[in-house]
XYZ file of C-alpha atoms in Angstrom:
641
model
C 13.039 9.449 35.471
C 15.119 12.166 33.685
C 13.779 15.343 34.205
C 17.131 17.384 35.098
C 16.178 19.106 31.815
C 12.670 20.071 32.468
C 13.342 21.462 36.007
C 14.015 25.383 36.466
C 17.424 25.588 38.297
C 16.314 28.434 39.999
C 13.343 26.498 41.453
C 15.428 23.539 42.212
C 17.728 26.140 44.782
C 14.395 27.819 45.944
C 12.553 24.658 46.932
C 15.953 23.799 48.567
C 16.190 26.514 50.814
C 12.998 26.265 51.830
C 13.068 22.582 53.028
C 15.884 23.452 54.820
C 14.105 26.542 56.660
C 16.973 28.665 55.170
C 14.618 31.957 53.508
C 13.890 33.491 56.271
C 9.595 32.910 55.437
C 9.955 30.621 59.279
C 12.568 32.670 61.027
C 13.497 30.778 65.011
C 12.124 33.027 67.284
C 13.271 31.116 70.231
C 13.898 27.279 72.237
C 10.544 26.236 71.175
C 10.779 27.244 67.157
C 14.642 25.600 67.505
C 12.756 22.543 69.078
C 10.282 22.243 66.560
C 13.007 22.752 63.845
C 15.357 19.799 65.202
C 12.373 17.513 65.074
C 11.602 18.669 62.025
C 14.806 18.310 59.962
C 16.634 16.047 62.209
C 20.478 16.373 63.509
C 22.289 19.698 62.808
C 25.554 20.980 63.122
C 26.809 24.274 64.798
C 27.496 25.738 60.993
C 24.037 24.994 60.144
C 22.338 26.216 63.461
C 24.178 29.466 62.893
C 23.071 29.858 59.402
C 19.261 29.405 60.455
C 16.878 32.853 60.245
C 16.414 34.162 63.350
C 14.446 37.384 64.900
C 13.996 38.520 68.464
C 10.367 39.717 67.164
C 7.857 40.958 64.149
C 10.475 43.767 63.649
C 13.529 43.477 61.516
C 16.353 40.926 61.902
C 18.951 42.415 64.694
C 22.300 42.928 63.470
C 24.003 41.030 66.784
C 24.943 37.440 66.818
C 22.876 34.377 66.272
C 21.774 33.418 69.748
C 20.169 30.084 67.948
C 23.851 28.188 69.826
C 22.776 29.477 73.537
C 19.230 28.465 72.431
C 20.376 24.940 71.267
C 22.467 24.878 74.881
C 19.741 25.591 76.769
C 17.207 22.914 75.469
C 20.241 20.492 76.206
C 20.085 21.211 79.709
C 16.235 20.733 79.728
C 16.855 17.476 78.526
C 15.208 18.256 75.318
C 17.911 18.170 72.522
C 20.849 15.933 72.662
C 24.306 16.085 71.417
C 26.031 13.445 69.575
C 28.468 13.022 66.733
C 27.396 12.461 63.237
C 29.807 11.562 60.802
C 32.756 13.149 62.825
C 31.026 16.578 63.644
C 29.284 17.544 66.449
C 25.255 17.606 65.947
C 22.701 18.892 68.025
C 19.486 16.540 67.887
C 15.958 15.835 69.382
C 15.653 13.955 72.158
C 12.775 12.109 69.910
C 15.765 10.598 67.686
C 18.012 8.816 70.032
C 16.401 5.532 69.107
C 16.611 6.270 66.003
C 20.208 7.570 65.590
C 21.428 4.919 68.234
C 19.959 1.683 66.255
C 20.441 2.829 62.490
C 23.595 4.928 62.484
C 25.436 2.873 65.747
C 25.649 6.539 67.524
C 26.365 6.546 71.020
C 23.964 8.822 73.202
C 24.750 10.814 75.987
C 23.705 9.504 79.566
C 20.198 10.705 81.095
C 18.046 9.794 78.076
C 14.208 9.136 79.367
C 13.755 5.086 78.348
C 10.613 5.957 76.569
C 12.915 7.491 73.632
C 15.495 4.891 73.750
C 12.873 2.051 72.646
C 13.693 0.202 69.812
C 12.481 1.819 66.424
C 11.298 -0.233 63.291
C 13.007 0.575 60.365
C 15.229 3.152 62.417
C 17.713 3.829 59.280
C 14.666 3.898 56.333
C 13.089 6.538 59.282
C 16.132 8.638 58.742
C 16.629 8.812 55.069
C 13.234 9.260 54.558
C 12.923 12.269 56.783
C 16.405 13.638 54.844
C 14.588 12.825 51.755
C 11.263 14.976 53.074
C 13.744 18.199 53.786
C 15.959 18.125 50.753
C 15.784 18.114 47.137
C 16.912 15.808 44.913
C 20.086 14.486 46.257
C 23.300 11.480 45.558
C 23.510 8.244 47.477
C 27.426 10.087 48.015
C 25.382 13.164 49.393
C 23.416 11.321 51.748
C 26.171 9.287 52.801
C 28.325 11.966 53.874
C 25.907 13.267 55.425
C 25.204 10.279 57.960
C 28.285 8.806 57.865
C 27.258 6.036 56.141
C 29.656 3.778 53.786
C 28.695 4.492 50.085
C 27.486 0.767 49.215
C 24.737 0.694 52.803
C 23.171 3.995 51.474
C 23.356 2.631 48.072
C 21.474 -0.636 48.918
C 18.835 1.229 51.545
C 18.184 3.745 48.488
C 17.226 1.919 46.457
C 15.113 -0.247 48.800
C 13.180 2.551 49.721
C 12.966 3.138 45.774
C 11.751 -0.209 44.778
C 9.101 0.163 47.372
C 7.953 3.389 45.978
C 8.788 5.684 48.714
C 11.628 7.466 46.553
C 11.933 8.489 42.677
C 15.276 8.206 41.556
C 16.920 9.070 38.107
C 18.648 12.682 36.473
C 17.288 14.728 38.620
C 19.002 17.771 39.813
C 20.425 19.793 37.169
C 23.880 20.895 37.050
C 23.353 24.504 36.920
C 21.805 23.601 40.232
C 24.839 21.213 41.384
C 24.193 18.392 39.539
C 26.403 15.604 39.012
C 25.023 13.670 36.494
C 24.867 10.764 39.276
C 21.896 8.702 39.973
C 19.725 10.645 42.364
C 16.639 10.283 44.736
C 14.013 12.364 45.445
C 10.651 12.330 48.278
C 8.131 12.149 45.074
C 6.135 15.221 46.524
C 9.002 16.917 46.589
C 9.841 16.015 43.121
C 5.845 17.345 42.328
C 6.289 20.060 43.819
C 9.557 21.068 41.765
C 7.988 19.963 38.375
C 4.453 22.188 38.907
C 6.704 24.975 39.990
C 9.390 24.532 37.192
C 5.834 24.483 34.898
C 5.274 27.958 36.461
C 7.879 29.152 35.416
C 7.898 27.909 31.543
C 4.259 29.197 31.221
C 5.682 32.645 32.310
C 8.252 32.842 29.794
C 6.153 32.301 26.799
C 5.095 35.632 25.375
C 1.039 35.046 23.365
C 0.345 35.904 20.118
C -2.319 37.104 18.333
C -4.868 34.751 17.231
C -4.287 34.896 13.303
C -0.915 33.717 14.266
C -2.135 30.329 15.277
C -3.611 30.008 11.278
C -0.288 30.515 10.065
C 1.553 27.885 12.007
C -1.441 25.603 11.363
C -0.547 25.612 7.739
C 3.142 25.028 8.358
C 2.727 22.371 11.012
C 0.231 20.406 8.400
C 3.470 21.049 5.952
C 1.179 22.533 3.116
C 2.877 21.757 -0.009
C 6.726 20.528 1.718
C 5.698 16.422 1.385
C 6.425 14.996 -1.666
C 5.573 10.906 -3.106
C 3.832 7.939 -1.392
C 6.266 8.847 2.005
C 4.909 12.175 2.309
C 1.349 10.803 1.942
C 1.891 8.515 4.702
C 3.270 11.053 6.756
C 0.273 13.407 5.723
C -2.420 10.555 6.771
C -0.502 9.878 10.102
C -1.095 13.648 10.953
C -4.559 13.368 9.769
C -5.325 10.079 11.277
C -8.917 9.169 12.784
C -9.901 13.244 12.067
C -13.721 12.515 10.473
C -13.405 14.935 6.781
C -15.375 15.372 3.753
C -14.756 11.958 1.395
C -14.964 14.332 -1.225
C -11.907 16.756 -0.635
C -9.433 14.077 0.629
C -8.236 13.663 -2.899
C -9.309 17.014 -4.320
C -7.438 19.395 -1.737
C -6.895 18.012 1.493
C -3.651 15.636 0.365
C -3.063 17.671 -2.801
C -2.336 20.540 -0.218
C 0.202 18.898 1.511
C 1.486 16.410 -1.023
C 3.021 18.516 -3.810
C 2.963 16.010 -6.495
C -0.122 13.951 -5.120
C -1.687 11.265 -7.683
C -4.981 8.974 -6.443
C -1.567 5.538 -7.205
C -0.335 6.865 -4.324
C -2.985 6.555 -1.926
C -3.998 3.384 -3.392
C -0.377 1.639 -3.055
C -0.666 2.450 0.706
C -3.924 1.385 1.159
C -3.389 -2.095 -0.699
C 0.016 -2.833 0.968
C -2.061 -2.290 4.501
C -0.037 0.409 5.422
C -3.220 2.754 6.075
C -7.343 1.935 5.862
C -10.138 3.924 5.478
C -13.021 3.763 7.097
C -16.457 5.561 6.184
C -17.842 8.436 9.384
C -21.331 8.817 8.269
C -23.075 10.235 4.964
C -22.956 13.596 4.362
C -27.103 14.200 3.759
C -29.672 11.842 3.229
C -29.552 8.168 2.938
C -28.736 8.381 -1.328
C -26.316 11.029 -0.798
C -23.092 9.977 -2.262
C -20.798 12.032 0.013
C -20.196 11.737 3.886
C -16.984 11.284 5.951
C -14.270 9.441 5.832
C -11.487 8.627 8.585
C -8.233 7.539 7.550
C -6.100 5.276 9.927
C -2.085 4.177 10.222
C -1.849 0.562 10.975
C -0.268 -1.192 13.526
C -1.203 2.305 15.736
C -4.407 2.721 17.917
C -5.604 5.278 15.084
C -8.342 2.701 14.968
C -9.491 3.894 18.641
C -10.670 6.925 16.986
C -13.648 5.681 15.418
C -17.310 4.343 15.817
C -19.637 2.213 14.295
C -23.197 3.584 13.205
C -26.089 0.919 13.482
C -27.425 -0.924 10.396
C -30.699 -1.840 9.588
C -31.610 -4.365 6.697
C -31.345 -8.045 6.287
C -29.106 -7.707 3.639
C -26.965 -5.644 5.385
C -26.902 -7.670 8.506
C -25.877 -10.776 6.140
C -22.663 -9.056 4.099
C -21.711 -7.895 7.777
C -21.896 -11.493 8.908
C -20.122 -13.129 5.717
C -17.448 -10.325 5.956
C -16.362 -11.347 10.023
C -15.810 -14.744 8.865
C -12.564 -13.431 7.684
C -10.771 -12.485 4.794
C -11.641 -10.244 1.748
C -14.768 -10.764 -0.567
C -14.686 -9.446 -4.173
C -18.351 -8.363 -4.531
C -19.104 -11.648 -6.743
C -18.098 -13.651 -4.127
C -20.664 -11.687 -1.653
C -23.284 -12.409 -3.851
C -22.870 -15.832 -4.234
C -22.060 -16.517 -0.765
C -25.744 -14.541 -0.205
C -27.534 -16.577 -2.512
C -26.261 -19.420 -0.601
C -27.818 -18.239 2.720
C -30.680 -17.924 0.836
C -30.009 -13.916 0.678
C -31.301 -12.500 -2.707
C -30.920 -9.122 -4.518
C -33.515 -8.697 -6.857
C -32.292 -5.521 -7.963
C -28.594 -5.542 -9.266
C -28.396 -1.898 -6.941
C -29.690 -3.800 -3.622
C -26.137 -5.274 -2.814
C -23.830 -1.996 -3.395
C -26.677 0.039 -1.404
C -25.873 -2.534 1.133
C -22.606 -2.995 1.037
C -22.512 1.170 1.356
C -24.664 1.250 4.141
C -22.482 -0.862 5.922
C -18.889 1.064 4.957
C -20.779 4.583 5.706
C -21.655 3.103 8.981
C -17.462 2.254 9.716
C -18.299 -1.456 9.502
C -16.629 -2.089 6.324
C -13.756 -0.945 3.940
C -12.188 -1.806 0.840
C -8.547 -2.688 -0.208
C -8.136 0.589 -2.393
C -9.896 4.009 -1.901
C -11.374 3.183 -5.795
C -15.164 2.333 -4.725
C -15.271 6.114 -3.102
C -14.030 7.461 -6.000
C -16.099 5.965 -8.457
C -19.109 6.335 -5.304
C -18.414 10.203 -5.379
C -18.299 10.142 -9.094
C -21.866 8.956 -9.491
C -23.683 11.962 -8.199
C -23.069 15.374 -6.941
C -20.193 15.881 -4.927
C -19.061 18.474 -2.357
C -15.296 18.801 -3.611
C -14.623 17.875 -7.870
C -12.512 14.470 -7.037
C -9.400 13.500 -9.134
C -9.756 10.792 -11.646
C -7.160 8.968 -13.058
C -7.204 8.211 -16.816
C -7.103 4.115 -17.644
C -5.146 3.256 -20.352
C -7.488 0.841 -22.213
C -4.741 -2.341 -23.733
C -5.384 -3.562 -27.128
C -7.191 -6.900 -27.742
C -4.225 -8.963 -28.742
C -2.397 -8.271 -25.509
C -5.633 -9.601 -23.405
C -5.263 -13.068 -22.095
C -9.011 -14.703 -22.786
C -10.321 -18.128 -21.024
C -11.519 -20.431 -23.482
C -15.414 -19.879 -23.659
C -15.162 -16.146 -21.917
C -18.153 -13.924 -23.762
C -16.482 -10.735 -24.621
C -18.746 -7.292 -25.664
C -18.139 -5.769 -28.723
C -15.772 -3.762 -26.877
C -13.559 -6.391 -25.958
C -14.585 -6.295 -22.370
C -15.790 -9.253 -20.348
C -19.602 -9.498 -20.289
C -21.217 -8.056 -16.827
C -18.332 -5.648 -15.232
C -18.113 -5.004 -12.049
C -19.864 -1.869 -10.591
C -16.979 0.821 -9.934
C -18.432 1.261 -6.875
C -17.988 -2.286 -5.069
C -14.712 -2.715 -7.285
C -11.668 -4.591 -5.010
C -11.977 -6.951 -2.139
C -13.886 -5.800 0.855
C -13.589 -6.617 4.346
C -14.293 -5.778 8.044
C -12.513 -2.417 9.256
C -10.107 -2.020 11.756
C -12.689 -0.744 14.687
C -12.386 -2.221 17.932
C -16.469 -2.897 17.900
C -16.215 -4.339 14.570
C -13.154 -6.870 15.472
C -15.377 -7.827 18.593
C -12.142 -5.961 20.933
C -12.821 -4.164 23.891
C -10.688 -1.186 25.219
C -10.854 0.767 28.323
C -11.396 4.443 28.530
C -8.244 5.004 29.542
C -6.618 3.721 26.046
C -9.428 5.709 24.568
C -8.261 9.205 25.986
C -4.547 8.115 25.159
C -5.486 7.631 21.768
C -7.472 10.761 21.311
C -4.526 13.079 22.961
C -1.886 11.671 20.798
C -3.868 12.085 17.990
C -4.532 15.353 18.936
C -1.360 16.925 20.107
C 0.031 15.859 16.674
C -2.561 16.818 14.597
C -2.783 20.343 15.743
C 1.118 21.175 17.745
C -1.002 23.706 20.099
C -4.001 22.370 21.481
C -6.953 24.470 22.660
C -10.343 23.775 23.758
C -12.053 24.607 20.598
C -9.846 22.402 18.351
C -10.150 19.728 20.435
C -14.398 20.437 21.029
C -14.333 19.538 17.218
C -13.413 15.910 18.112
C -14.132 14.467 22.012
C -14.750 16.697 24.653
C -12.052 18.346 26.220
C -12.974 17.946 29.726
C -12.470 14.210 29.399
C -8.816 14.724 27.953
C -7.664 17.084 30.037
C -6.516 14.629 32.855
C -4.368 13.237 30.199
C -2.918 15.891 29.073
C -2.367 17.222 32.760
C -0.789 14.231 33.308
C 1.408 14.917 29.954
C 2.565 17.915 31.238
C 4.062 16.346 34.840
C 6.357 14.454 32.564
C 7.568 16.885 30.220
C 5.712 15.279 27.362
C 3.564 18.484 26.482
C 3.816 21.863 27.639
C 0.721 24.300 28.823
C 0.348 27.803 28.947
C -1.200 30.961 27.711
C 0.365 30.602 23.806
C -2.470 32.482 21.890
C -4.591 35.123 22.963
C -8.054 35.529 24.417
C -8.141 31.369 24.372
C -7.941 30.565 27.335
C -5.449 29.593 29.637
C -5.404 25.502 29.047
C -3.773 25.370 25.818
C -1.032 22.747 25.607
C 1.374 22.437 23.203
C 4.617 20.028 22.073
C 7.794 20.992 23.478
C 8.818 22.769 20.027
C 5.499 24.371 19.218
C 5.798 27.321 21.219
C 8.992 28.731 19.162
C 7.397 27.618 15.749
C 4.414 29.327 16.752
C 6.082 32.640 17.592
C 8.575 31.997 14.551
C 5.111 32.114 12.233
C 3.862 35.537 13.243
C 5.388 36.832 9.986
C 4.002 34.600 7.642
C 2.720 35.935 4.182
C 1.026 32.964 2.845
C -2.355 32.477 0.883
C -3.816 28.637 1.019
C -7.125 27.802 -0.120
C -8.649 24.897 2.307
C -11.516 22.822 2.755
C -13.560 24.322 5.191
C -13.213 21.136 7.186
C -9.470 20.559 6.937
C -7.753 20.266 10.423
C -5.281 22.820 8.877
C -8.343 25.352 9.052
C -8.392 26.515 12.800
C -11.347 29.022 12.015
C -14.549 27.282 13.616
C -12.530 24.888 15.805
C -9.786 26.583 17.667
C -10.602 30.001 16.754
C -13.665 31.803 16.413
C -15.188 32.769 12.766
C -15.230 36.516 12.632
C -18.025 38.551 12.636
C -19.655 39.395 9.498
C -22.313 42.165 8.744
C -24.755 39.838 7.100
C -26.854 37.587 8.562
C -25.011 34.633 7.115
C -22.656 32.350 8.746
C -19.817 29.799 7.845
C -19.255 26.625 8.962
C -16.475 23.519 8.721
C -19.382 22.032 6.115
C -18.382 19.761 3.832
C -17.988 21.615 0.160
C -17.288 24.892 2.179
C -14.373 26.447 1.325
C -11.600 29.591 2.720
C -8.858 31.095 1.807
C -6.673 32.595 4.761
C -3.617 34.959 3.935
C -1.171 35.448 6.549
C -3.421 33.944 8.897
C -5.989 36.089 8.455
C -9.314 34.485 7.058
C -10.393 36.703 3.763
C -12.574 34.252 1.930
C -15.474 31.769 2.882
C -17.333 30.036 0.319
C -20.129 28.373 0.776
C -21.181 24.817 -0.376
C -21.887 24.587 -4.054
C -20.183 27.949 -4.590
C -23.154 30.242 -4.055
C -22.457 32.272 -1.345
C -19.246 34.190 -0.912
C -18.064 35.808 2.078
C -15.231 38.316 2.515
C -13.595 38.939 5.812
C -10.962 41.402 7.614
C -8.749 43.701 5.129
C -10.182 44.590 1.406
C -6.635 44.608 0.474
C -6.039 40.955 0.396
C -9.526 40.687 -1.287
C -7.685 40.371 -4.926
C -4.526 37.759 -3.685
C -7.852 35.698 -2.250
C -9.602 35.973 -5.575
C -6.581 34.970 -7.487
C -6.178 32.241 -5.067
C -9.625 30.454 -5.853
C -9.771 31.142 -9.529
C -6.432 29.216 -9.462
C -7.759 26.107 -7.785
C -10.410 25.919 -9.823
C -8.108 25.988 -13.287
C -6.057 24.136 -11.492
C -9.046 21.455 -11.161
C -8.829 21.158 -7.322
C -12.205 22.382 -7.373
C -15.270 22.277 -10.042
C -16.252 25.433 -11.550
C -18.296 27.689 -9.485
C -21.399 30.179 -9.978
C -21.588 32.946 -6.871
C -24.843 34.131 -7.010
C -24.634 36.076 -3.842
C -21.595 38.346 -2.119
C -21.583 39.438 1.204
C -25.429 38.927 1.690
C -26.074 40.511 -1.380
C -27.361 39.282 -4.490
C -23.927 39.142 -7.185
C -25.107 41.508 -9.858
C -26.626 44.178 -7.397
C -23.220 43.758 -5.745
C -21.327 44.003 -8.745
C -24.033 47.444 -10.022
C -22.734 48.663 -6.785
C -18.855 48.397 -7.671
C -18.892 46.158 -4.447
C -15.022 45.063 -3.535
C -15.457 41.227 -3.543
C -17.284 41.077 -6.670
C -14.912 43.796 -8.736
C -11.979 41.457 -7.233
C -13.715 38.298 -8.170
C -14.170 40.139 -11.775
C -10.816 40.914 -11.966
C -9.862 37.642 -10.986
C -11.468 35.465 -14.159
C -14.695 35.324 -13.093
C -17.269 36.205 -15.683
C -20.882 38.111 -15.375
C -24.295 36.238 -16.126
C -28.016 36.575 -15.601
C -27.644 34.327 -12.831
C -24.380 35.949 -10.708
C -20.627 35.150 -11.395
C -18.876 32.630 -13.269
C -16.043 30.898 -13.432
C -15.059 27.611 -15.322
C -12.284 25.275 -15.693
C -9.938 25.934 -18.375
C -8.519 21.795 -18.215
């Protein structure tokens, strides 16, 4: 262990006074208390028996002398404390010990000792350090030592003894503003507790909450909005996004455009081909033909794949690609079919295999070795998010390379393409259940915290509700906070007291109160906390958002403004009219700048768009002012490229 850093040195001295009865909470009050006391914390000197609280009564401590000495002196002649020397000082002891003290530190005892506490003792010297260890904080084998006259190499070797067999933590423990070394030292582990949940007292005190919007602007800096640039900063984008279930549809139309300033669909693709990351599908978003639905992304060679399920299949065909595809490798979807015919397998309709083979990646079973099927899959119907398309250089005939006997179209092309959307090899995904692995719940809440505390920096119930429940992760990240991994405490208000956050988080949160930015998001993008770890706001109209896929906001410093609905229709405004034109600006720029498809608001606020624009109603004037255009059937607004 090294937690010198992550205990309160303050807490350290408190928790040491108080092992060593020195606050005054357990004052003596007489023999007996001084009895108890010796038994308690073992062998102690005249200094330290004059230093102990003391009171005569309930009332205030008298100002006279200490009469703990002529207390200690008279339980001597009662036979009940004895006095011996311990490391060349005079100690007053219980006559309990002498058995102890006599076989593990070689002290001689006074004559008139009752045999019964003169019996040999098992383990007489591990009895004594672990009773030191019980009444002190964390302390140096030199320490302990000097305090039992011991040589420096025997407490050394019974140290860490006692260590190995669990009954002592040892590492950087104390720290030096509370008389640390910087040697090794030991510690009684519920002593050690007992300073870390107290030193966590403290830290949750200091930090000052801040207002909920807050939490939206450090969202968008911790997802680094815009500050990643090339294939590294999509890697590091799909590491913070990893195993979070979002629209297929807006990964490549805002949610890594967003953070990856010069984003292009090569980009993903290289990562995805060089098996660097996978994708794996999360469900449809709709019916069985919709062409949407979720899609996770993973990191390799992490336990992102944890994070997801399978989805049963039903079909033969279905059931056959899935068996073909475990056999290993990657199948180009000629080879499926083939290999289908052969078990006997046939698709009468040329559809039947990619409706298949869909089923099956929607489901998490399968994935591809480029994210081109989804595109061209999203491209074939009606989309929640417009997706990017990249341009393909067609080469001219004399640079093609023809087999002898290859039919060629009129085009030039080679006779039956490939469908776009079962283009590139395809193979099992990464799941656990699909690779036939098992894993234990406890990897499984591992997983989900680490994927968690990085995704979001400060971790609440909602945001985490959005994902796994947060009742089953709590014990981890309880556990997290023992060893300094996390922090928790009341960071944001009216959320709740179990919010945890990374070490750093706290100051970037605070640090973000000033923010004066306007992002437009998916509705579903972890960077969004509204729905998830904060509440959507109340709005007068019956109406209400939702993370949906399609849905969009815009938040300006922090505070959500804009909500529009799947397809475009419904527009909501929120919180200051001020910011209404900055949030109208904001959209009509996404959509020029194609990270959206045009959209047609045909209601605002609740309220039909041309009653709402008759009635010079704020939202609609800004959308107005904004590009938008009037027609029979609400507002407009198209893409200019």
């Amino acid at each position: 262990s090294d937690l010198a850093e992550l205990l309160d040195p303050d807490v350290v001295l408190a928790v040491d006074a108080e092992l060593a009865r020195a606050t005054g909470e357990r004052p003596v009050r007489g023999p007996e208390d001084l009895a108890d006391l010796l038994r308690a914390l073992g062998p102690q000197s005249a200094e330290q028996l004059t230093r102990l609280p003391w009171t005569g009564g309930p009332a205030e401590e008298p100002e006279e002398p200490s009469p703990v000495m002529e207390w200690a002196r008279e339980l001597v002649r009662a036979k009940r404390v004895i006095e011996v020397r311990l490391a060349g000082t005079k100690h007053w002891a219980s006559v309990e010990d002498a058995g102890m003290l006599r076989d593990g530190l070689g002290i001689a005892l006074p004559p008139g000792i009752p045999i019964e506490f003169t019996n040999p003792v098992a383990d007489p010297l591990g009895s004594l350090i672990r009773r030191y260890a019980r009444t002190h904080g964390p302390f140096s084998a030199s320490q302990l030592a000097s305090a039992f006259g011991l040589g420096i190499v025997v407490a050394s070797r019974e140290l860490d003894r006692m260590t190995s067999a669990g009954q002592l933590t040892s590492g950087r423990l104390r720290p030096e503003a509370a008389g640390g070394s910087g040697e090794l030292d030991y510690c009684d582990p519920e002593v050690l507790t007992r300073l870390r949940r107290r030193s966590l007292a403290v830290l949750r005190r200091q930090v000052e909450p801040v207002e909920q919007h807050v939490l939206a602007s450090f969202a968008g800096r911790w997802h680094q909005l815009g500050a990643l640039y090339g294939t590294e900063g999509v890697l590091q984008a799909v590491a913070q996004l990893a195993g979070a279930a979002v629209p297929a549809s807006a990964i490549e139309s805002l949610i890594l455009p967003n953070r990856v300033k010069d984003y292009a669909p090569a980009m993903l693709d290289e990562l995805i081909t060089a098996g660097e990351i996978a994708w794996v599908g999360a469900g449809r978003a709709g019916g069985s033909r919709a062409v949407d639905g979720s899609i996770r992304l993973l990191v390799s060679d992490t336990d992102d794949a944890l994070l997801a399920q399978v989805e049963p299949v039903e079909g033969a065909m279905a059931g056959a690609l899935l068996e073909i595809l475990r056999d290993g490798g990657g199948f180009l979807a000629a080879d499926l079919r083939e290999r289908l015919a052969a078990r006997g397998v046939m698709a009468d309709d040329p559809t039947e295999l990619r409706d298949a083979l869909w089923q099956l990646a929607w489901a998490g079973w399968v994935t591809a070795d480029s994210f081109a099927p989804v595109r061209a899959t999203l491209s074939g119907g009606k989309t929640a998010h417009h997706t990017q398309r990249r341009k393909i250089a067609r080469p001219l005939i004399g640079r093609r390379v023809l087999r002898p006997g290859m039919p060629i179209t009129p085009t030039g092309r080679r006779a039956g393409p490939t469908d776009p959307r079962t283009s590139g090899r395809w193979l099992t995904s990464p799941i656990p259940a699909v690779q036939g692995l098992e894993v234990t719940i406890e990897q499984l809440r591992a997983a989900q915290v680490g994927a968690l505390m990085e995704r979001h920096g400060v971790l609440t119930k909602g945001a985490a509700a959005i994902e796994t429940s947060f009742a089953s992760v709590y014990p981890v990240l309880a556990a997290l906070e023992e060893s300094g991994a996390v922090r928790r405490g009341y960071f944001i208000e009216r959320l709740g007291g179990s919010q945890f956050a990374l070490p750093q988080c706290p100051d970037l949160l605070r640090s973000a109160s000033n923010a004066d930015d306007a992002v437009l998001l998916a509705a579903a993008d972890p960077a969004n906390p509204y729905g998830a770890a904060l509440p959507w706001p109340q709005h007068p109209s019956a109406h209400r958002p939702g993370r949906t896929a399609g849905a969009l906001v815009v938040i300006i410093a922090g505070q959500l403004v804009l909500y529009v609905e799947r397809g475009g229709h419904t527009a909501m405004s929120f919180g200051d009219p001020r910011h209404l034109s900055r949030a109208a600006e904001t959209l009509a720029a996404s959509v020029h700048g194609a990270k959206i498809d045009s959209l047609k608001i045909t209601r605002v606020d609740g309220v039909d768009a041309l009653a709402a624009h008759a009635d010079l109603h704020p939202l609609a004037e800004a959308l107005l002012t904004a590009g938008f255009t009037l027609t029979p059937s609400g507002l407009r607004l198209r893409r200019t490229r």
